[in-house]
Tab-separated table of C-alpha atoms in Angstrom:
chain	number	residue	atom	x	y	z
A	1	MET	CA	11.064	116.304	9.968
A	2	MET	CA	13.779	115.362	7.343
A	3	SER	CA	14.658	112.219	7.776
A	4	VAL	CA	18.726	111.148	7.607
A	5	GLN	CA	19.468	108.205	5.678
A	6	ALA	CA	21.307	105.274	7.873
A	7	PRO	CA	25.062	105.480	8.081
A	8	ALA	CA	25.332	102.781	5.551
A	9	THR	CA	23.350	104.160	2.779
A	10	GLU	CA	24.398	107.546	3.655
A	11	SER	CA	24.955	109.576	0.435
A	12	VAL	CA	27.143	112.522	0.682
A	13	SER	CA	29.888	114.379	-0.859
A	14	ARG	CA	33.252	112.999	-1.371
A	15	THR	CA	36.652	114.529	-1.988
A	16	GLN	CA	38.947	111.676	-1.654
A	17	ALA	CA	38.292	108.029	-2.600
A	18	ALA	CA	36.441	105.928	-0.335
A	19	VAL	CA	38.082	103.100	1.414
A	20	PRO	CA	36.324	99.696	1.352
A	21	PRO	CA	34.575	98.778	4.468
A	22	MET	CA	36.871	95.518	4.308
A	23	GLU	CA	39.932	97.506	4.249
A	24	ILE	CA	38.396	99.549	7.197
A	25	ASN	CA	38.492	96.563	9.208
A	26	ARG	CA	41.722	95.235	8.565
A	27	SER	CA	43.611	98.599	9.527
A	28	SER	CA	41.578	98.827	12.483
A	29	CYS	CA	41.339	94.765	13.449
A	30	LEU	CA	44.297	94.838	15.708
A	31	PRO	CA	44.060	97.908	17.803
A	32	VAL	CA	40.198	98.007	18.195
A	33	THR	CA	40.074	93.888	18.796
A	34	MET	CA	42.900	94.902	21.630
A	35	LEU	CA	40.811	97.947	23.114
A	36	LEU	CA	37.682	95.657	23.160
A	37	ALA	CA	39.378	92.289	24.443
A	38	SER	CA	41.038	94.009	27.361
A	39	SER	CA	37.939	95.964	28.191
A	40	VAL	CA	35.665	92.927	28.679
A	41	GLY	CA	38.943	91.382	30.679
A	42	TRP	CA	38.285	94.443	32.810
A	43	LEU	CA	34.417	94.270	32.985
A	44	VAL	CA	34.736	90.714	34.852
A	45	VAL	CA	37.537	92.081	37.070
A	46	ALA	CA	35.566	95.271	38.009
A	47	SER	CA	31.901	92.726	38.440
A	48	VAL	CA	34.152	90.342	40.680
A	49	LEU	CA	35.159	93.801	42.753
A	50	GLY	CA	31.374	95.085	42.875
A	51	LEU	CA	30.375	92.183	43.974
A	52	VAL	CA	32.912	91.994	47.064
A	53	SER	CA	31.948	95.461	47.727
A	54	ALA	CA	28.110	94.671	47.683
A	55	ILE	CA	28.414	91.785	49.747
A	56	LYS	CA	30.796	93.816	52.034
A	57	LEU	CA	27.832	96.708	52.587
A	58	HIS	CA	25.554	93.967	55.095
A	59	ALA	CA	28.466	91.211	55.450
A	60	PRO	CA	31.846	93.057	56.409
A	61	GLY	CA	33.444	90.073	57.338
A	62	PHE	CA	33.531	88.487	54.218
A	63	PRO	CA	35.298	86.724	52.924
A	64	GLY	CA	35.897	85.453	56.309
A	65	PHE	CA	39.775	83.804	55.842
A	66	LEU	CA	40.672	87.476	54.458
A	67	SER	CA	38.604	89.602	56.963
A	68	GLY	CA	41.532	91.141	58.481
A	69	ALA	CA	43.232	92.267	55.037
A	70	SER	CA	43.552	96.127	54.747
A	71	TRP	CA	43.148	95.820	50.992
A	72	LEU	CA	39.637	94.299	50.819
A	73	THR	CA	37.966	96.557	53.344
A	74	TYR	CA	35.250	98.465	51.656
A	75	GLY	CA	36.895	101.726	51.887
A	76	ARG	CA	39.208	100.355	48.786
A	77	VAL	CA	37.246	97.749	47.296
A	78	TYR	CA	34.305	100.153	46.245
A	79	PRO	CA	36.937	102.671	44.819
A	80	ALA	CA	38.874	100.103	42.888
A	81	TYR	CA	35.560	98.760	41.506
A	82	SER	CA	34.500	101.815	40.247
A	83	PHE	CA	37.930	102.852	38.976
A	84	VAL	CA	37.883	99.816	37.095
A	85	LEU	CA	34.625	99.823	35.673
A	86	ILE	CA	35.267	103.543	34.156
A	87	TYR	CA	38.902	103.420	33.248
A	88	GLY	CA	39.415	99.538	32.473
A	89	PHE	CA	35.951	99.023	30.691
A	90	ALA	CA	34.147	102.211	29.754
A	91	ALA	CA	37.067	104.130	28.670
A	92	LEU	CA	38.533	101.009	26.450
A	93	ALA	CA	35.256	100.026	24.897
A	94	GLY	CA	34.275	103.847	24.250
A	95	LEU	CA	37.483	104.064	22.449
A	96	GLY	CA	37.622	100.719	20.509
A	97	LEU	CA	33.881	101.098	19.537
A	98	GLY	CA	34.362	105.079	18.855
A	99	LEU	CA	37.608	104.487	16.678
A	100	TRP	CA	35.771	101.816	14.789
A	101	ILE	CA	32.633	104.022	14.045
A	102	LEU	CA	34.695	106.933	13.036
A	103	ALA	CA	36.546	105.065	10.473
A	104	ARG	CA	33.650	103.523	8.926
A	105	LEU	CA	31.449	106.779	8.986
A	106	SER	CA	34.764	108.644	7.566
A	107	ARG	CA	35.011	105.878	4.964
A	108	ALA	CA	38.729	105.916	5.720
A	109	ALA	CA	41.684	103.479	7.314
A	110	VAL	CA	42.308	104.017	11.186
A	111	PHE	CA	45.440	106.623	11.553
A	112	GLY	CA	48.517	104.716	13.262
A	113	PRO	CA	46.755	101.184	14.223
A	114	VAL	CA	50.256	100.140	15.686
A	115	ALA	CA	50.535	103.233	17.498
A	116	THR	CA	46.839	103.218	18.791
A	117	THR	CA	47.771	99.208	19.913
A	118	ILE	CA	50.899	100.982	21.967
A	119	ALA	CA	49.046	103.567	23.477
A	120	GLY	CA	46.127	101.009	24.605
A	121	LEU	CA	48.543	98.676	26.411
A	122	PHE	CA	49.799	101.679	28.317
A	123	TRP	CA	46.186	102.670	29.149
A	124	ASN	CA	45.845	99.333	30.537
A	125	LEU	CA	49.089	99.561	32.305
A	126	GLY	CA	47.704	102.529	34.148
A	127	VAL	CA	44.396	101.048	34.815
A	128	LEU	CA	46.668	98.091	36.497
A	129	VAL	CA	49.088	100.494	38.413
A	130	GLY	CA	45.916	102.760	39.627
A	131	THR	CA	44.003	99.381	40.814
A	132	LEU	CA	46.703	97.974	42.620
A	133	GLY	CA	47.522	101.635	44.334
A	134	ILE	CA	43.763	101.983	45.225
A	135	LEU	CA	44.131	98.554	47.121
A	136	ALA	CA	47.389	99.585	48.781
A	137	GLY	CA	45.625	102.676	50.021
A	138	ALA	CA	47.083	105.352	47.606
A	139	GLY	CA	43.424	106.360	45.956
A	140	SER	CA	42.719	109.943	45.946
A	141	GLY	CA	39.576	109.674	47.484
A	142	TYR	CA	37.310	111.728	45.147
A	143	GLU	CA	34.308	109.831	43.244
A	144	GLY	CA	35.633	109.424	39.457
A	145	LEU	CA	38.910	110.273	40.205
A	146	GLU	CA	40.134	107.298	42.344
A	147	VAL	CA	43.288	107.121	40.777
A	148	PRO	CA	46.472	107.569	42.470
A	149	GLY	CA	48.487	110.801	41.367
A	150	PHE	CA	51.525	108.521	40.082
A	151	ALA	CA	49.052	106.780	37.452
A	152	SER	CA	47.404	109.386	35.920
A	153	PRO	CA	50.052	110.649	33.646
A	154	ILE	CA	50.057	107.299	31.985
A	155	LEU	CA	46.515	107.363	31.268
A	156	LEU	CA	46.165	111.154	30.417
A	157	ALA	CA	49.688	110.272	27.823
A	158	ALA	CA	47.662	107.007	26.584
A	159	TYR	CA	44.707	108.537	25.946
A	160	LEU	CA	46.004	111.753	23.923
A	161	ALA	CA	47.850	109.094	21.914
A	162	ILE	CA	44.636	107.286	21.112
A	163	ALA	CA	42.520	110.433	20.509
A	164	LEU	CA	45.109	111.836	18.358
A	165	CYS	CA	44.943	108.743	15.991
A	166	ALA	CA	41.582	108.970	16.080
A	167	THR	CA	41.115	112.751	15.250
A	168	LEU	CA	43.685	112.289	12.234
A	169	THR	CA	41.308	109.185	10.993
A	170	PHE	CA	38.721	111.719	11.141
A	171	HIS	CA	40.868	114.283	9.508
A	172	PHE	CA	41.624	112.136	6.157
A	173	ARG	CA	37.829	110.933	6.094
A	174	SER	CA	36.545	110.868	2.434
A	175	GLU	CA	33.003	111.715	3.476
A	176	ARG	CA	32.518	115.432	4.086
A	177	GLU	CA	29.201	115.603	5.656
A	178	MET	CA	29.408	114.687	9.614
A	179	TYR	CA	27.058	111.890	11.145
A	180	VAL	CA	25.424	112.272	14.529
A	181	SER	CA	27.632	109.888	15.934
A	182	GLN	CA	30.698	111.763	14.862
A	183	TRP	CA	29.785	114.958	16.982
A	184	TYR	CA	29.201	112.970	19.889
A	185	LEU	CA	32.742	110.809	19.715
A	186	LEU	CA	34.671	113.995	18.740
A	187	MET	CA	33.013	115.887	21.656
A	188	ALA	CA	33.944	112.848	24.338
A	189	LEU	CA	37.647	112.646	22.710
A	190	PHE	CA	38.059	116.229	23.359
A	191	TRP	CA	36.162	116.486	26.692
A	192	PHE	CA	38.050	114.192	28.729
A	193	PRO	CA	41.751	115.363	28.640
A	194	TRP	CA	40.133	118.682	29.580
A	195	ILE	CA	38.366	117.531	32.674
A	196	PHE	CA	40.818	115.013	33.868
A	197	SER	CA	43.708	116.895	33.439
A	198	THR	CA	42.189	119.983	35.342
A	199	ALA	CA	41.119	117.798	38.001
A	200	GLU	CA	43.855	115.965	38.759
A	201	MET	CA	45.895	119.404	38.758
A	202	LEU	CA	43.265	121.288	41.270
A	203	LEU	CA	42.711	118.104	43.396
A	204	VAL	CA	45.612	116.109	43.261
A	205	TYR	CA	48.688	118.011	42.399
A	206	PHE	CA	48.337	121.545	43.414
A	207	PRO	CA	44.802	120.711	45.765
A	208	SER	CA	42.835	123.463	46.297
A	209	ARG	CA	41.893	124.922	49.863
A	210	GLY	CA	38.229	124.338	51.334
A	211	VAL	CA	35.122	124.173	49.663
A	212	ALA	CA	36.613	124.285	46.346
A	213	GLN	CA	37.492	120.707	46.408
A	214	ALA	CA	34.218	119.832	46.559
A	215	VAL	CA	32.880	122.056	44.025
A	216	ILE	CA	35.615	120.846	41.845
A	217	ALA	CA	34.645	117.244	42.288
A	218	GLY	CA	31.380	117.229	41.693
A	219	TRP	CA	31.986	119.182	38.456
A	220	PHE	CA	34.174	116.551	37.500
A	221	THR	CA	32.282	113.606	38.246
A	222	HIS	CA	29.176	115.279	36.541
A	223	ASN	CA	30.895	116.032	33.556
A	224	LEU	CA	32.649	112.458	33.357
A	225	TYR	CA	29.429	110.819	33.423
A	226	TRP	CA	27.063	112.933	31.548
A	227	ILE	CA	29.031	114.490	29.021
A	228	TRP	CA	32.013	111.609	28.302
A	229	LEU	CA	30.111	108.240	29.026
A	230	ALA	CA	27.114	109.613	27.760
A	231	SER	CA	28.654	110.954	24.860
A	232	PHE	CA	30.154	107.562	23.749
A	233	GLY	CA	27.208	105.443	24.418
A	234	LEU	CA	24.927	108.279	22.420
A	235	ALA	CA	27.248	107.725	19.533
A	236	ALA	CA	26.723	104.191	19.683
A	237	ILE	CA	23.021	104.193	19.711
A	238	PHE	CA	22.678	106.744	16.862
A	239	TYR	CA	25.163	104.755	14.904
A	240	PHE	CA	23.572	101.124	15.472
A	241	LEU	CA	20.108	101.679	16.347
A	242	PRO	CA	18.984	103.020	12.650
A	243	LYS	CA	21.861	100.009	11.186
A	244	LEU	CA	19.679	97.329	13.057
A	245	ALA	CA	16.466	98.650	12.349
A	246	GLY	CA	17.029	99.133	8.454
A	247	ARG	CA	15.817	102.364	8.463
A	248	PRO	CA	17.407	105.978	8.663
A	249	LEU	CA	17.578	108.410	11.121
A	250	HIS	CA	14.309	110.336	11.639
A	251	SER	CA	15.620	113.975	11.797
A	252	ARG	CA	18.886	115.160	11.337
A	253	GLY	CA	17.910	118.620	12.957
A	254	LEU	CA	16.284	117.215	16.023
A	255	ALA	CA	19.900	115.151	16.511
A	256	MET	CA	21.991	118.691	15.976
A	257	PHE	CA	19.459	120.254	18.327
A	258	GLY	CA	20.047	117.275	21.436
A	259	PHE	CA	23.634	117.697	20.992
A	260	TRP	CA	24.270	121.420	21.256
A	261	SER	CA	21.938	121.567	23.927
A	262	LEU	CA	23.931	118.758	25.763
A	263	ALA	CA	27.025	120.703	25.137
A	264	CYS	CA	25.327	123.748	25.993
A	265	PHE	CA	24.049	122.500	29.811
A	266	GLY	CA	26.080	119.408	30.770
A	267	GLY	CA	29.096	121.021	31.615
A	268	TRP	CA	27.503	123.301	34.264
A	269	GLY	CA	26.034	120.637	36.872
A	270	GLY	CA	27.692	119.102	39.761
A	271	VAL	CA	27.436	120.869	42.555
A	272	GLN	CA	24.811	119.825	45.006
A	273	GLY	CA	22.353	121.501	47.079
A	274	GLY	CA	23.340	121.942	50.564
A	275	THR	CA	26.978	122.360	49.391
A	276	PRO	CA	28.424	124.894	51.923
A	277	VAL	CA	29.181	127.451	49.032
A	278	PRO	CA	27.407	130.599	47.873
A	279	SER	CA	24.052	129.803	47.229
A	280	TRP	CA	23.996	131.103	43.646
A	281	LEU	CA	26.420	128.669	42.754
A	282	ALA	CA	24.279	125.689	43.632
A	283	SER	CA	21.227	127.749	41.857
A	284	VAL	CA	23.119	127.815	38.583
A	285	SER	CA	24.176	124.357	39.022
A	286	GLY	CA	20.527	123.076	39.466
A	287	ALA	CA	19.102	124.570	36.882
A	288	ALA	CA	21.720	123.607	34.267
A	289	GLY	CA	20.946	120.269	35.223
A	290	ILE	CA	17.060	120.422	35.162
A	291	MET	CA	17.972	122.129	31.728
A	292	MET	CA	19.338	118.643	30.992
A	293	LEU	CA	15.474	117.571	30.054
A	294	VAL	CA	15.897	119.855	26.688
A	295	PRO	CA	18.128	117.287	25.484
A	296	LEU	CA	17.033	113.929	26.896
A	297	LEU	CA	13.570	114.937	25.086
A	298	ALA	CA	15.369	115.694	21.649
A	299	VAL	CA	17.289	112.400	21.389
A	300	ALA	CA	14.229	110.292	23.181
A	301	THR	CA	11.766	111.851	20.375
A	302	ASN	CA	14.322	110.841	17.716
A	303	TRP	CA	14.877	107.377	18.661
A	304	HIS	CA	11.343	106.607	19.301
A	305	LEU	CA	10.179	108.186	15.684
A	306	THR	CA	12.969	106.007	14.238
A	307	MET	CA	12.046	103.003	15.501
A	308	LYS	CA	8.582	103.360	15.692
A	309	GLY	CA	6.408	100.421	13.693
A	310	THR	CA	9.846	98.455	13.279
A	311	ASP	CA	8.963	95.630	15.654
A	312	GLN	CA	6.644	94.099	13.498
A	313	LYS	CA	9.087	94.096	10.231
A	314	LEU	CA	12.186	93.102	12.255
A	315	GLY	CA	13.341	89.633	12.482
A	316	PRO	CA	14.519	88.273	15.790
A	317	ASN	CA	18.050	89.950	16.138
A	318	PRO	CA	20.115	89.218	19.356
A	319	ILE	CA	22.243	92.383	19.529
A	320	LEU	CA	19.067	94.928	19.015
A	321	PRO	CA	17.662	94.263	22.316
A	322	PHE	CA	20.812	95.547	24.043
A	323	PHE	CA	20.568	99.011	22.381
A	324	LYS	CA	16.790	99.169	23.188
A	325	PHE	CA	17.547	98.642	26.630
A	326	GLY	CA	20.561	100.874	26.877
A	327	ALA	CA	18.195	103.691	25.543
A	328	PHE	CA	15.615	102.993	27.826
A	329	CYS	CA	17.735	103.213	30.900
A	330	PHE	CA	19.462	106.321	29.605
A	331	ILE	CA	16.152	108.051	29.565
A	332	VAL	CA	15.207	106.737	33.406
A	333	ALA	CA	18.297	107.574	34.783
A	334	SER	CA	18.242	110.927	33.340
A	335	LEU	CA	15.044	111.514	34.644
A	336	LEU	CA	15.797	110.052	38.049
A	337	GLN	CA	18.864	112.480	38.302
A	338	ILE	CA	16.773	115.800	37.492
A	339	ILE	CA	14.329	114.598	39.968
A	340	SER	CA	17.043	114.520	42.275
A	341	LEU	CA	17.948	118.382	41.658
A	342	LEU	CA	14.393	119.334	42.003
A	343	ARG	CA	13.595	121.314	45.413
A	344	ALA	CA	10.287	121.173	47.406
A	345	PRO	CA	8.397	124.619	47.473
A	346	SER	CA	7.934	126.460	50.719
A	347	SER	CA	4.186	126.621	50.205
A	348	VAL	CA	1.257	126.333	47.023
A	349	SER	CA	-1.379	128.719	47.052
A	350	ALA	CA	-4.930	127.057	47.471
A	351	HIS	CA	-6.880	129.688	45.603
A	352	HIS	CA	-7.536	129.296	42.047
A	353	GLN	CA	-8.876	132.277	40.092
A	354	ASP	CA	-8.831	130.993	36.784
A	355	LEU	CA	-7.561	127.600	34.015
A	356	SER	CA	-4.021	129.393	33.934
A	357	GLU	CA	-3.582	129.657	37.673
A	358	THR	CA	-4.825	125.953	38.069
A	359	ILE	CA	-2.563	124.812	35.571
A	360	GLN	CA	0.621	126.410	37.362
A	361	SER	CA	-0.568	124.961	40.435
A	362	THR	CA	-1.165	121.661	39.180
A	363	PHE	CA	2.494	121.663	38.067
A	364	ALA	CA	3.593	123.432	41.400
A	365	VAL	CA	2.213	120.350	43.462
A	366	VAL	CA	4.265	117.789	41.059
A	367	PHE	CA	7.324	119.553	40.989
A	368	GLY	CA	6.979	119.846	44.982
A	369	LEU	CA	6.098	116.437	45.475
A	370	LEU	CA	8.939	115.157	43.174
A	371	GLY	CA	11.027	117.693	45.201
A	372	GLN	CA	9.926	116.398	48.409
A	373	ILE	CA	11.126	112.901	46.991
A	374	ALA	CA	14.612	114.469	46.061
A	375	GLU	CA	15.280	116.054	49.419
A	376	VAL	CA	14.329	112.658	51.277
A	377	ALA	CA	16.709	110.790	49.053
A	378	ARG	CA	19.685	112.976	49.355
A	379	PHE	CA	22.809	111.756	51.156
A	380	THR	CA	21.233	108.032	50.966
A	381	HIS	CA	21.890	105.213	48.831
A	382	TYR	CA	19.473	106.753	45.823
A	383	GLY	CA	22.610	108.712	43.893
A	384	ASN	CA	24.340	105.203	44.016
A	385	GLY	CA	21.336	103.574	42.472
A	386	VAL	CA	21.161	106.384	39.871
A	387	SER	CA	24.532	105.829	38.986
A	388	SER	CA	24.614	102.231	38.678
A	389	LEU	CA	21.244	102.362	36.494
A	390	PHE	CA	23.461	105.075	34.223
A	391	LEU	CA	26.559	102.766	34.031
A	392	PHE	CA	25.178	99.198	33.631
A	393	GLY	CA	21.853	99.687	32.280
A	394	PHE	CA	23.093	102.020	29.819
A	395	PHE	CA	26.817	102.351	29.051
A	396	VAL	CA	27.610	98.685	29.560
A	397	MET	CA	24.646	97.425	27.690
A	398	VAL	CA	25.360	99.654	24.438
A	399	ALA	CA	29.106	98.860	24.713
A	400	VAL	CA	28.369	95.242	25.054
A	401	GLY	CA	26.002	95.438	22.140
A	402	GLY	CA	28.768	97.077	20.026
A	403	ILE	CA	31.330	94.529	20.875
A	404	TYR	CA	28.421	91.761	19.976
A	405	TYR	CA	28.428	93.855	16.394
A	406	VAL	CA	31.871	94.953	15.811
A	407	VAL	CA	34.229	91.897	16.769
A	408	PRO	CA	33.125	89.293	14.335
A	409	ARG	CA	33.487	92.082	11.326
A	410	LEU	CA	37.334	92.790	12.674
A	411	THR	CA	37.912	89.009	13.343
A	412	GLN	CA	36.012	87.125	10.028
A	413	CYS	CA	34.845	84.766	12.853
A	414	GLU	CA	31.188	84.287	14.257
A	415	TRP	CA	30.498	84.143	17.750
A	416	PRO	CA	30.935	80.483	18.416
A	417	ALA	CA	27.864	80.458	21.106
A	418	PRO	CA	25.301	82.628	20.270
A	419	ALA	CA	22.948	81.384	22.847
A	420	LEU	CA	25.296	83.081	25.178
A	421	MET	CA	24.443	86.425	23.748
A	422	LYS	CA	20.845	85.806	24.758
A	423	PHE	CA	21.917	84.590	28.323
A	424	HIS	CA	24.008	87.666	28.578
A	425	PHE	CA	21.137	89.868	27.878
A	426	ARG	CA	19.019	88.696	30.235
A	427	CYS	CA	21.367	88.435	33.031
A	428	GLY	CA	22.780	92.028	32.321
A	429	ALA	CA	18.975	93.321	32.214
A	430	ALA	CA	18.000	91.768	35.281
A	431	GLY	CA	21.497	92.319	37.048
A	432	ALA	CA	20.973	96.294	36.202
A	433	ALA	CA	17.325	96.542	37.088
A	434	PHE	CA	17.631	94.479	40.355
A	435	LEU	CA	20.822	96.475	41.223
A	436	GLY	CA	19.383	100.209	40.142
A	437	ALA	CA	15.858	99.823	41.565
A	438	SER	CA	16.947	98.252	45.175
A	439	LEU	CA	19.414	101.075	45.994
A	440	ILE	CA	16.857	103.717	44.346
A	441	ILE	CA	13.952	102.556	46.435
A	442	GLY	CA	15.936	101.936	49.165
A	443	GLY	CA	17.574	104.984	49.314
A	444	ILE	CA	13.825	106.455	49.376
A	445	ARG	CA	12.886	104.587	52.551
A	446	GLN	CA	16.402	105.059	54.044
A	447	GLY	CA	15.675	109.182	53.666
A	448	ALA	CA	12.234	108.505	55.059
A	449	ALA	CA	13.725	106.744	58.138
A	450	MET	CA	16.559	109.335	58.832
A	451	ASN	CA	13.682	112.045	58.809
A	452	ASN	CA	11.856	110.240	61.399
A	453	PRO	CA	12.825	111.791	64.532
A	454	ASN	CA	11.360	108.620	66.723
A	455	LEU	CA	13.374	106.068	64.839
A	456	ALA	CA	16.880	105.340	65.849
A	457	PHE	CA	19.843	105.664	63.660
A	458	LEU	CA	20.885	101.954	63.622
A	459	ASP	CA	17.214	101.184	63.111
A	460	THR	CA	17.490	102.825	59.663
A	461	VAL	CA	20.555	101.485	58.772
A	462	ARG	CA	19.201	97.771	59.447
A	463	GLY	CA	16.176	98.653	57.132
A	464	THR	CA	18.467	99.234	54.225
A	465	VAL	CA	19.703	95.856	54.563
A	466	PRO	CA	17.076	93.729	52.249
A	467	PHE	CA	17.441	96.475	49.659
A	468	LEU	CA	21.365	95.798	49.734
A	469	GLY	CA	20.925	92.376	49.458
A	470	MET	CA	18.844	92.755	46.559
A	471	GLY	CA	21.854	94.853	45.128
A	472	THR	CA	24.247	91.937	45.656
A	473	LEU	CA	21.910	89.831	43.740
A	474	GLY	CA	21.984	92.542	40.684
A	475	MET	CA	25.567	92.436	40.766
A	476	LEU	CA	26.068	88.421	40.823
A	477	LEU	CA	23.835	88.433	37.689
A	478	LEU	CA	25.899	91.093	36.069
A	479	LEU	CA	28.880	89.223	37.173
A	480	VAL	CA	27.686	85.856	35.492
A	481	GLY	CA	26.497	87.763	32.238
A	482	ASN	CA	29.705	89.233	32.088
A	483	CYS	CA	31.596	86.056	32.570
A	484	ALA	CA	29.449	85.064	29.534
A	485	LEU	CA	30.900	87.427	27.391
A	486	ALA	CA	34.342	86.784	28.206
A	487	ILE	CA	33.866	83.120	27.647
A	488	ASN	CA	32.316	83.961	24.387
A	489	PHE	CA	35.104	86.414	23.364
A	490	ALA	CA	37.993	84.006	24.409
A	491	ARG	CA	36.909	81.304	22.292
A	492	LEU	CA	35.872	83.442	18.952
A	493	LEU	CA	39.767	84.773	19.514
A	494	MET	CA	40.952	81.367	19.703
A	495	ASN	CA	38.763	80.385	16.901
A	496	CYS	CA	39.840	83.289	14.515
A	497	ARG	CA	42.784	83.028	11.584
A	498	CYS	CA	45.379	85.226	13.241
A	499	SER	CA	46.446	86.258	9.400
A	500	GLU	CA	43.041	88.051	8.862
A	501	CYS	CA	43.260	89.830	12.794
A	502	CYS	CA	46.841	91.440	11.613
A	503	PRO	CA	46.113	94.752	9.685
A	504	SER	CA	47.588	94.840	6.355
A	505	PRO	CA	49.920	98.098	5.457
A	506	ILE	CA	47.177	100.066	4.102
A	507	THR	CA	48.193	103.447	3.244
A	508	SER	CA	45.981	106.177	4.808
A	509	PRO	CA	44.586	108.965	2.642
A	510	GLY	CA	47.463	111.197	4.007
A	511	GLY	CA	50.237	109.039	2.648
A	512	ARG	CA	51.148	107.745	6.210
A	513	ALA	CA	51.065	103.946	7.359
C-alpha cells in the first residue's frame, strides 16, 4: 500500500501562495474559539439533562420538590437532552473543528470570520429556543429531530452561512490535492442541509401520512448519525491520529475506498425490520446497513496499519488516548449496529457433504446466533446503548480530543490544568463504557425476559432497574468529566491575552476579508 504523508508534512502542488499557520490561526481564532466554547457549554447542559433523564427511568419522582413539574417529565427531558447533545454540542464542535482543519489543510485563511461568528451565535440562539420549546412541550416527537418547527429555520439558516464560509475557505485553497479529512468534511457540510430540510418538510411542516412518517424518520436518524456525525468524527481521526503519531497515513487508496463505500451504502439505512412497510423496503435498508461493514473494515485497517508499532516510540501524550478510544468505540458501535440488522434463519441444514458446505454451514450458524440476538434485542434498551456508545464513546471523545489540541494553538495559551485532561479522559471513557455496556446488556436481558411467556411484564421491567442504575452511574461520570473540561476551558479563556484572540485583518486569497 502507498503511504500518504501526514497533514503537517504533505507535499502537494500549489497554485497560490500558502498562508502561514500562524495567519490561519489568527483568522480562525474568533469563530472557531466561539464555536468550541459554546459547544463545551452545551455539553455540560446535555450531561445534566442526560443525568436527570437517566435517574427518572428508575426514580420517576426525582427531584422530589419538582416532581409535579410537567417540564421535568421524562417525555420532555430526554428529547431535550438528545437535542442539546446533537445540535448544541456535536454540531458546534464538528463545525468548529471542521473549519479549522479545512483552513489548515487548504493553507488558506478562514473566509468571513466575522460572518461565521455571527452565524454561530444564531445557531446558539436556535438551540436555546429549541431547548426551551421542547421543555415547554412543543417538541416534534421524532428521534434526532426533536426541534420545534419554529426553531428549525434559525438552525438551517445559521448552518448554511457557516457551511458557505467553510466551502469558500476550501475553494480558495492553495493546496490543490485533497487530504482524506477534507472529503469527509465536505460530505458533512453538504449532507446535513439536505436531510434536515427534507425531514422538516415531510414530517413537521407538511407531514406525510401513514407509515411514510416512520420511514422518513428512520432514514433521517440513520443519516444524522452514520453519515453526518460520523463524517465529522472520521475527518478528525484521519487528521489528528497520523499527526499525533508522527507518521503518514498508511494508504490513500484504502481511505478513498472507505469514503466512497460509506457514501454509497450509508444513506440507505434506517428502516427497521418489522416496520409496517413493503418487505422489500426493509430488506434493502437492512442489506445496505450490513454493507456498512465494508467501509468499517477499510477505515479500521487503515488506522491499525498507521498506528502499528508506534506505542513504543511515542512518549506520553494526554490527547492521543481520546482519539484511540474514539476510534475503538466507532468500530464497536458500528459492529453492534450491523448485528442489530441481522435476521435469524428459519433453519440450518445438519448434513454436510464437503468442506465448502461445512464452511457455509458454520457461517450460517454464526450469523444465525447473531440474528437471534438481534431479534431478542429489538424494541429494548439495546438501541439506546449503541447510540450512547456512538455519541459519548466515539464522537464526544474525538471532538474533545480535537478541542484539547486546537484551542491552545488559537489562543496562544496552554491549558492551565493539564492534570484535568487525564482526569477527563478517565471519567469520559469509564462513563461511556458504563452507559453503553449497561444499556446493551440490559437490553438483551430485557428482550429475553419479554420473550418468556412465564414471566410477568412488570417483572421484566423490574429486571432492567440494575442496568439502568449502572447507566445513571455512567452519566454521572460523564458529567464530572465534562465539567472538568468546562472549568479548564474557562480558566484558559480568562488567562489568554485578548489581543491574540482577535482576528487580524487578513485578506483571503479571493481578495475578500
